[in-house]
PDB file of C-alpha atoms in Angstrom:
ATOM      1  CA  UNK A  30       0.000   0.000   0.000  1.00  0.00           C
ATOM      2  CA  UNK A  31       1.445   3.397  -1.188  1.00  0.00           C
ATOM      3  CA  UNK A  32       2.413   5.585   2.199  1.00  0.00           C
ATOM      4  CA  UNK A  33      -0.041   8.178   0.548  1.00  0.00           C
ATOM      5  CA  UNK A  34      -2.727   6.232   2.222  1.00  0.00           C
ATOM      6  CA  UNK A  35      -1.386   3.531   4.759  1.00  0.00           C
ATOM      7  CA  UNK A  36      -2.141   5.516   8.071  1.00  0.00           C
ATOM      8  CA  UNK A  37      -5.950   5.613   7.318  1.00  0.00           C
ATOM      9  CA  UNK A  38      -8.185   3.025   8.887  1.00  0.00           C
ATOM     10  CA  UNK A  39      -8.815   0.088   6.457  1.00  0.00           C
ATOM     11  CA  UNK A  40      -5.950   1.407   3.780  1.00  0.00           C
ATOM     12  CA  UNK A  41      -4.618  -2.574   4.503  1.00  0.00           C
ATOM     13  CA  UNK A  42      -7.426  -3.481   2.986  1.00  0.00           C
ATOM     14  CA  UNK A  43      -7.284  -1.288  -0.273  1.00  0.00           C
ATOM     15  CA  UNK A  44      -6.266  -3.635  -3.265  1.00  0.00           C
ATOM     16  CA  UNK A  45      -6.178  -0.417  -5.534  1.00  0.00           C
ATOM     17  CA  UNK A  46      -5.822   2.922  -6.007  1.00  0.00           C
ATOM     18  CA  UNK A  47      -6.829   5.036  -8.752  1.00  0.00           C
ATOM     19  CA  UNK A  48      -6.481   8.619  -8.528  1.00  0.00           C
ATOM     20  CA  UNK A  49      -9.368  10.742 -10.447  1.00  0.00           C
ATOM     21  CA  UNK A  50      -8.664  13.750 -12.577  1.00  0.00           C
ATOM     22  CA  UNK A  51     -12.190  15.095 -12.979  1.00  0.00           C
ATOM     23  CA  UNK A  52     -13.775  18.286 -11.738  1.00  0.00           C
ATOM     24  CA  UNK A  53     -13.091  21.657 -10.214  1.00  0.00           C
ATOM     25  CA  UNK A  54     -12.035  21.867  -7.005  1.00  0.00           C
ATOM     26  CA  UNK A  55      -8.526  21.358  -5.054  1.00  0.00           C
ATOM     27  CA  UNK A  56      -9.467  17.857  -3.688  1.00  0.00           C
ATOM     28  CA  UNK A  57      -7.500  15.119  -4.437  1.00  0.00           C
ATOM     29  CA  UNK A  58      -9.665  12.459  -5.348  1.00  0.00           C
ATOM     30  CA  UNK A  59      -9.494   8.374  -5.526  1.00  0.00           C
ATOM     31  CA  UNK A  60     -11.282   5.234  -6.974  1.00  0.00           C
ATOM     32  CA  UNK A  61     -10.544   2.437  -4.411  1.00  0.00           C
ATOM     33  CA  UNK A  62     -11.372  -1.245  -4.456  1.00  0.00           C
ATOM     34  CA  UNK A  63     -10.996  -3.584  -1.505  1.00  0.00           C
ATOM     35  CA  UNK A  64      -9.915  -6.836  -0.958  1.00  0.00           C
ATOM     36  CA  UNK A  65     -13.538  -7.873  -0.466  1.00  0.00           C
ATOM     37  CA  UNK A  66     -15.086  -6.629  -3.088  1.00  0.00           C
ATOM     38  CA  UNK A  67     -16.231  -3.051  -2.169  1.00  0.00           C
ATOM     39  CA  UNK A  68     -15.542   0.478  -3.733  1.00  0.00           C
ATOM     40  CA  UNK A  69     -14.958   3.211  -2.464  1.00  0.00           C
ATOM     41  CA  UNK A  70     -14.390   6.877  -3.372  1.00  0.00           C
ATOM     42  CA  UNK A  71     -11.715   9.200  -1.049  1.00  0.00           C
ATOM     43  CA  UNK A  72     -11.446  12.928  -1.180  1.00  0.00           C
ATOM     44  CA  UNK A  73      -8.339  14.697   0.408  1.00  0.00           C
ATOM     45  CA  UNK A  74      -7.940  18.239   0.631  1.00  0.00           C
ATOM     46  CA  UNK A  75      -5.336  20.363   2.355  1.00  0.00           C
ATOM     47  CA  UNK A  76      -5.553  20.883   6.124  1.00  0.00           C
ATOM     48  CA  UNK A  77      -6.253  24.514   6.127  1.00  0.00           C
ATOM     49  CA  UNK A  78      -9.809  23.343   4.778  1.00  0.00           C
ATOM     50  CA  UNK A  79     -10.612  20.796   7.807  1.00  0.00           C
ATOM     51  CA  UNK A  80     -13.541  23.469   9.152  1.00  0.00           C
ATOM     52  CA  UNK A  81     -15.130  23.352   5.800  1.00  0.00           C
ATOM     53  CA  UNK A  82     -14.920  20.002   5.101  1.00  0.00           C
ATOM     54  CA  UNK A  83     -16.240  18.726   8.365  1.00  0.00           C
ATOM     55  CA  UNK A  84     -19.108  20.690   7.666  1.00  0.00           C
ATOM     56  CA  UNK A  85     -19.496  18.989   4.785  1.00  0.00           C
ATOM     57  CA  UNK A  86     -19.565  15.416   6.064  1.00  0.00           C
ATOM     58  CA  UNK A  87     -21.491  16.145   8.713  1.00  0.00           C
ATOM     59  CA  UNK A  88     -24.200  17.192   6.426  1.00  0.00           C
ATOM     60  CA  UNK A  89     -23.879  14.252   3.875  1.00  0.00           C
ATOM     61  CA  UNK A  90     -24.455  12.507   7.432  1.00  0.00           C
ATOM     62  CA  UNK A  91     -27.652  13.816   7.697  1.00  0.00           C
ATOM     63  CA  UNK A  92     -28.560  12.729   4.517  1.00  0.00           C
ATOM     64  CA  UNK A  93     -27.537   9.657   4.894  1.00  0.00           C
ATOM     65  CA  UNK A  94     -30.869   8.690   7.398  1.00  0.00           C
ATOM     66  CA  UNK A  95     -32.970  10.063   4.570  1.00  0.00           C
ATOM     67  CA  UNK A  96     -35.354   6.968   3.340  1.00  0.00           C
ATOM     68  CA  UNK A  97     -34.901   6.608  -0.665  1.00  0.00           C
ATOM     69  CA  UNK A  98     -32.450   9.238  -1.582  1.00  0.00           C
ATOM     70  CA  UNK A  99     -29.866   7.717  -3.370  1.00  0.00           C
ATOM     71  CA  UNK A 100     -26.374   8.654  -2.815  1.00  0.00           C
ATOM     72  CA  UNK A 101     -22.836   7.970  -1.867  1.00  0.00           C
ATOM     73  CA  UNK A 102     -23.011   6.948   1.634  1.00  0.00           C
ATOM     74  CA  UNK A 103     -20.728   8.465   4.260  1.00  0.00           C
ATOM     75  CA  UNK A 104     -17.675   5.729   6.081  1.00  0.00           C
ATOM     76  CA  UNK A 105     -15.479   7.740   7.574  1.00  0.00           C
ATOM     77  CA  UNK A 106     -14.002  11.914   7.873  1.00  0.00           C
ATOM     78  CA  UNK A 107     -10.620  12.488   9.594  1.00  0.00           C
ATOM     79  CA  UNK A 108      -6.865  13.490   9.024  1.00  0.00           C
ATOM     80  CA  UNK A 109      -3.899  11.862   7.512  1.00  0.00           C
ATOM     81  CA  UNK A 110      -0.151  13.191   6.613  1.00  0.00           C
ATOM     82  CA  UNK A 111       0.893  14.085   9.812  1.00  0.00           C
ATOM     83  CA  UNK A 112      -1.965  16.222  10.538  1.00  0.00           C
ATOM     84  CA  UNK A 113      -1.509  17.999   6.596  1.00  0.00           C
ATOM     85  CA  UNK A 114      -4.330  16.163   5.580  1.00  0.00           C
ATOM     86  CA  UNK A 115      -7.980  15.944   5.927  1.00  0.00           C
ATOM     87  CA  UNK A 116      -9.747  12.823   4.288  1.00  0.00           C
ATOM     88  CA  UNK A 117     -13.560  11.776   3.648  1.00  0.00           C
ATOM     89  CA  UNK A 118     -14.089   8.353   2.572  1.00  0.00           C
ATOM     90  CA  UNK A 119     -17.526   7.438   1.164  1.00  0.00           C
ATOM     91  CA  UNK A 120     -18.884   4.536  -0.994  1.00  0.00           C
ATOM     92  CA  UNK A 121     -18.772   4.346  -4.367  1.00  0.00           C
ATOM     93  CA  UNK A 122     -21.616   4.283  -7.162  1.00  0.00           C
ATOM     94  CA  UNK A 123     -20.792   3.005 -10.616  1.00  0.00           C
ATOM     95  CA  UNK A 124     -22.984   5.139 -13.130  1.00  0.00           C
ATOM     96  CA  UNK A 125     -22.359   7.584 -16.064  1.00  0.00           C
ATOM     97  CA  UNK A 126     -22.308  11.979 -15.225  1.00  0.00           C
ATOM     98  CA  UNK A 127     -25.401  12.741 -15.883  1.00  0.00           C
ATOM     99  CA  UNK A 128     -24.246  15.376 -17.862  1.00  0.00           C
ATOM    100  CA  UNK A 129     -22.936  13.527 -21.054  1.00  0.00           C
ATOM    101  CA  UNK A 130     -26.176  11.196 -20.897  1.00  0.00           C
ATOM    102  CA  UNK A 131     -29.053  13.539 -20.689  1.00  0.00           C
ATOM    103  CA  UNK A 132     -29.010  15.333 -24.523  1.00  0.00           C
ATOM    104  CA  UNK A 133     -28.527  11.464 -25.588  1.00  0.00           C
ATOM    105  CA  UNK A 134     -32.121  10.679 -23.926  1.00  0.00           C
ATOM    106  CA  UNK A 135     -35.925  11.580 -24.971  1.00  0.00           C
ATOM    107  CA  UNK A 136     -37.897  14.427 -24.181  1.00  0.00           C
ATOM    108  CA  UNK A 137     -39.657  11.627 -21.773  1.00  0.00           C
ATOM    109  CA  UNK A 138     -36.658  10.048 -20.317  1.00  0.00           C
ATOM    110  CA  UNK A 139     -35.025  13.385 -19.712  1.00  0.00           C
ATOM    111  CA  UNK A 140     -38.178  14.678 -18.073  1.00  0.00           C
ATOM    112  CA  UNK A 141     -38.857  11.425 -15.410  1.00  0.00           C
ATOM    113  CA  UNK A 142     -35.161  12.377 -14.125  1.00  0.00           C
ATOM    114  CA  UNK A 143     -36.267  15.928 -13.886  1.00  0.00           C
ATOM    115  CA  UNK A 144     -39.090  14.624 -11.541  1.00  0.00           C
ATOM    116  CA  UNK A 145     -36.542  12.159  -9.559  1.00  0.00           C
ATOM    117  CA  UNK A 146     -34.165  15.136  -9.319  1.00  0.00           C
ATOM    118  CA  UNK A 147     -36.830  17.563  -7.787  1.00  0.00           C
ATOM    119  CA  UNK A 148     -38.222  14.408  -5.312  1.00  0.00           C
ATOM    120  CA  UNK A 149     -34.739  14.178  -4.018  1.00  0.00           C
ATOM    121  CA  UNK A 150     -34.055  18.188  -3.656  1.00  0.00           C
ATOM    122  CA  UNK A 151     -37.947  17.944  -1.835  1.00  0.00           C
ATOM    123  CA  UNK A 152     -36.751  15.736   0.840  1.00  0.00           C
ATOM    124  CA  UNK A 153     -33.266  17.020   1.254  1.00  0.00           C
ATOM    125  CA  UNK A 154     -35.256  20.557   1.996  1.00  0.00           C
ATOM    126  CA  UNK A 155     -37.175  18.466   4.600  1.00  0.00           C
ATOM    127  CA  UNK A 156     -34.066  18.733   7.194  1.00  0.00           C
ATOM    128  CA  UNK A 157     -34.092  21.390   9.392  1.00  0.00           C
ATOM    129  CA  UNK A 158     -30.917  23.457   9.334  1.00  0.00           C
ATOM    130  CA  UNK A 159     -29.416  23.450  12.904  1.00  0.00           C
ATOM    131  CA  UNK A 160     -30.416  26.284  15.561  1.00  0.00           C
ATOM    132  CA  UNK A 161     -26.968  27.870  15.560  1.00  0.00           C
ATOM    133  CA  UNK A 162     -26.937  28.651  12.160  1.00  0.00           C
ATOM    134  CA  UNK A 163     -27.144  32.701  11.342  1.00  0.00           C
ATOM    135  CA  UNK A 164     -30.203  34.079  10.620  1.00  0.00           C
ATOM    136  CA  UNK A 165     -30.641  33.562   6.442  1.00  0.00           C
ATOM    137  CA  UNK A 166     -31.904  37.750   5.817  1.00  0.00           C
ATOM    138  CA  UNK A 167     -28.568  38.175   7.235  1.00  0.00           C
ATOM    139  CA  UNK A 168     -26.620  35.040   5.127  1.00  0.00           C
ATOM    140  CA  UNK A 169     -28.675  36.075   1.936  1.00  0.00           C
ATOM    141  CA  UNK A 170     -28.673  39.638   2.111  1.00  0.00           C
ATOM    142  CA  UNK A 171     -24.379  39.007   2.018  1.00  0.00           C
ATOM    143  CA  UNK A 172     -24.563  36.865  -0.759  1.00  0.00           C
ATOM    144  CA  UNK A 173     -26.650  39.268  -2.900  1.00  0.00           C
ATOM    145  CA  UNK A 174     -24.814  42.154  -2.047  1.00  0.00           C
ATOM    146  CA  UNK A 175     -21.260  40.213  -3.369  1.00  0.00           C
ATOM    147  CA  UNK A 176     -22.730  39.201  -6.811  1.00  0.00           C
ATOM    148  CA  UNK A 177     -24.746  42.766  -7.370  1.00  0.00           C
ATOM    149  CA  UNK A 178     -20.866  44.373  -6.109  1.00  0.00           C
ATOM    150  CA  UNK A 179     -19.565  41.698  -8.694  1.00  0.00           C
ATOM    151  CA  UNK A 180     -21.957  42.546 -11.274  1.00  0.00           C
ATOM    152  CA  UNK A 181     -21.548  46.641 -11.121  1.00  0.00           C
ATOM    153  CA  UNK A 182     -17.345  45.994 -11.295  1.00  0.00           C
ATOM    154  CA  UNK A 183     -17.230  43.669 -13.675  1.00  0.00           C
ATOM    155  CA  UNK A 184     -18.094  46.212 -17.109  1.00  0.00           C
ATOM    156  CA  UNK A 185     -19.962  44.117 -18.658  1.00  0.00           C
ATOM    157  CA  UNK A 186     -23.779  45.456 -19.121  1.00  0.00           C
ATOM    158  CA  UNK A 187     -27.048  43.216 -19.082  1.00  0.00           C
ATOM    159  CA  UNK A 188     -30.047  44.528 -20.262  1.00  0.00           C
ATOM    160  CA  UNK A 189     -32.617  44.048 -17.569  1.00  0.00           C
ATOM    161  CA  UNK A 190     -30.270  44.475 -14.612  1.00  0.00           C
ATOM    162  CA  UNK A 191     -31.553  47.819 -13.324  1.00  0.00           C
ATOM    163  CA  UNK A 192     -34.717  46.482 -12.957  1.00  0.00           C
ATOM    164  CA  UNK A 193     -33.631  42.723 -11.598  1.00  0.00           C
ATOM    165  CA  UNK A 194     -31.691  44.976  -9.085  1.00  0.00           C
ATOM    166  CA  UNK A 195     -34.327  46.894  -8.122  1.00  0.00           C
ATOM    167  CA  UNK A 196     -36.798  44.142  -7.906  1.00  0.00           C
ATOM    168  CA  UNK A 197     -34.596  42.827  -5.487  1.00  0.00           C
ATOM    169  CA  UNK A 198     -33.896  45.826  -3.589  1.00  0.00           C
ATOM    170  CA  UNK A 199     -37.789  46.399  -2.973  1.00  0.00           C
ATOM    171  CA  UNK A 200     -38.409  42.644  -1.861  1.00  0.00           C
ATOM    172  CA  UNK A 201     -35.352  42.151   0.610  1.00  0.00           C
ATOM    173  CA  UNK A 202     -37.588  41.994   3.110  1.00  0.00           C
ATOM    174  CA  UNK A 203     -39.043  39.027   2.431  1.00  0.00           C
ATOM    175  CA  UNK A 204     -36.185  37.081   3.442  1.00  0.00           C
ATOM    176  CA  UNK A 205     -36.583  38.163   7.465  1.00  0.00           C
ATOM    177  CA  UNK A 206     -37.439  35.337   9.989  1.00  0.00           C
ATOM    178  CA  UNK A 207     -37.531  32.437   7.350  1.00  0.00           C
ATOM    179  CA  UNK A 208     -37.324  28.879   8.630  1.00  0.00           C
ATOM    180  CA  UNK A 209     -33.994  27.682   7.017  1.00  0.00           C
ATOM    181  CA  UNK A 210     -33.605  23.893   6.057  1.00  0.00           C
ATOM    182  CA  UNK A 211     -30.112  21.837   4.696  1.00  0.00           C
ATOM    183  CA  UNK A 212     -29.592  23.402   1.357  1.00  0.00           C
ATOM    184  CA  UNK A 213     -27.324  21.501  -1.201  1.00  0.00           C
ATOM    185  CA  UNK A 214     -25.535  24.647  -2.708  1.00  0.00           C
ATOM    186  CA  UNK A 215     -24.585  22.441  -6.373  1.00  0.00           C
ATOM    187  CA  UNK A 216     -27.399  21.081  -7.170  1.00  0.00           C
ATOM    188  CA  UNK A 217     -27.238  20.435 -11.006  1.00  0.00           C
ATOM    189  CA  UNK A 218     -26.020  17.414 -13.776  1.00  0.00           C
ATOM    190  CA  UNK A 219     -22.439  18.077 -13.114  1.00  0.00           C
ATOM    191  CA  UNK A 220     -22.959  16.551 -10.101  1.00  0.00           C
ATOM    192  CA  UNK A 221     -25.217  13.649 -10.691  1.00  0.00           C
ATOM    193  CA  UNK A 222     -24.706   9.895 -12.158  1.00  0.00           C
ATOM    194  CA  UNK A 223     -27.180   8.042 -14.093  1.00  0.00           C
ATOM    195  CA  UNK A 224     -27.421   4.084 -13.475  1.00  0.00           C
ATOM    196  CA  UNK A 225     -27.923   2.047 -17.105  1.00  0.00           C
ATOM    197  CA  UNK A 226     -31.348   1.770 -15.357  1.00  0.00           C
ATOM    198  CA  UNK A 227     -31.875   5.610 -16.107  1.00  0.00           C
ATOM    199  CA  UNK A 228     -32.600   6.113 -12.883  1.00  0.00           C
ATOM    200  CA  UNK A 229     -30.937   9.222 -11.287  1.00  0.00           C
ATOM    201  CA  UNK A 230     -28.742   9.166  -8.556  1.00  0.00           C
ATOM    202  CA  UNK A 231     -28.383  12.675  -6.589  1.00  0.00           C
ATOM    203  CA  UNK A 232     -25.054  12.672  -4.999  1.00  0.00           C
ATOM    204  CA  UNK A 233     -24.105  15.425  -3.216  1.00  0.00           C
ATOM    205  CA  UNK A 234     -20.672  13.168  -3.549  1.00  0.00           C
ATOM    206  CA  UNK A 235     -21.611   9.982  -4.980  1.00  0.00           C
ATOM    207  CA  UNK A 236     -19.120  10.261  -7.613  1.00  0.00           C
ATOM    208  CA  UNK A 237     -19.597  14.346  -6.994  1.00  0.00           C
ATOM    209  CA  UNK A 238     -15.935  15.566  -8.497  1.00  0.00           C
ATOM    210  CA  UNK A 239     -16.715  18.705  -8.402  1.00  0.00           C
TER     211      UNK A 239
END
């Protein structure tokens, strides 16, 4: 076993390692089979990312006691490399990205995913965010004021943007004491698989390599 991986739990077990080069972040990711049979899919990032990936386990956790929603399933979050490292291991999916499948599909087929895709969002929405979390005018109201700040230096015009801004100026309001709920954050066919049995599989990571 390479000494990339031998201080995690269960590396002995790894019979091979195949490192992915798909998607967009800094992650290091890895295809791993095991001695008996299983897959499994490991994501390493840097150690100065350990708050934010935490976060991110924990709420693949959550998912992970939702009935029917079909994902990658959570094994195991911690730190490797002499505390350099932070690692989440999860299981493994075998499918096609969604992605590269859907314009090869009919109208039909293409729409019954939309419908699985907006069942799973429905119960992900189900789980309450927890209490701690800041109030979302406040988390919002940030985020639109980057992207309008974004939009305004950036040079580039859009026709309709006065009154998009506007429209949004006169209806902040709205967003004050809303009940917040887990909110996926990536939620399109980037980061999805589809099984040979078209059915969808909404991943958050299963096989997410973004």
């Amino acid at each position: 076993m390479n000494r990339l991986f031998s201080e995690m739990p269960g590396a002995s077990m790894w019979s091979s390692v195949e490192e992915i080069h798909k998607g967009w972040s800094s992650d290091k990711k890895y295809y791993i089979q095991t001695t008996d049979g299983r897959e499994l899919l490991l994501r390493m990032a840097n150690m100065v990312h350990y708050d934010k990936k935490k976060r991110e386990f924990e709420a693949v956790t959550k998912l992970d006691h939702v009935e029917n929603l079909f994902m990658s399933r959570p094994l195991e979050f911690g730190i490797c490399h002499d505390g350099q490292s932070v690692y989440s291991l999860f299981t493994w999916i075998e499918g096609k990205d969604a992605e590269e499948i859907i314009p090869t599909l009919t109208a039909a087929q293409q729409y019954q995913l939309g419908v699985q895709a907006g069942d799973a969002l429905k119960k992900m929405h189900e789980i309450h965010a927890e209490q701690d979390r800041v109030p979302w005018a406040e988390h919002y109201n940030a985020k639109i004021n980057r992207y309008i700040t974004n939009y305004k230096s950036c040079g580039i015009p859009l026709k309709g943007a006065d009154q998009a801004i506007s429209f949004i100026e006169k209806n902040r309001h709205l967003l004050e004491n809303r009940p917040q709920t887990f909110q996926h954050g990536d939620y399109h066919v980037g980061n999805m698989i589809i099984l040979s049995s078209n059915y969808l599989i909404n991943p958050y990571v299963s096989r997410s390599l973004s």
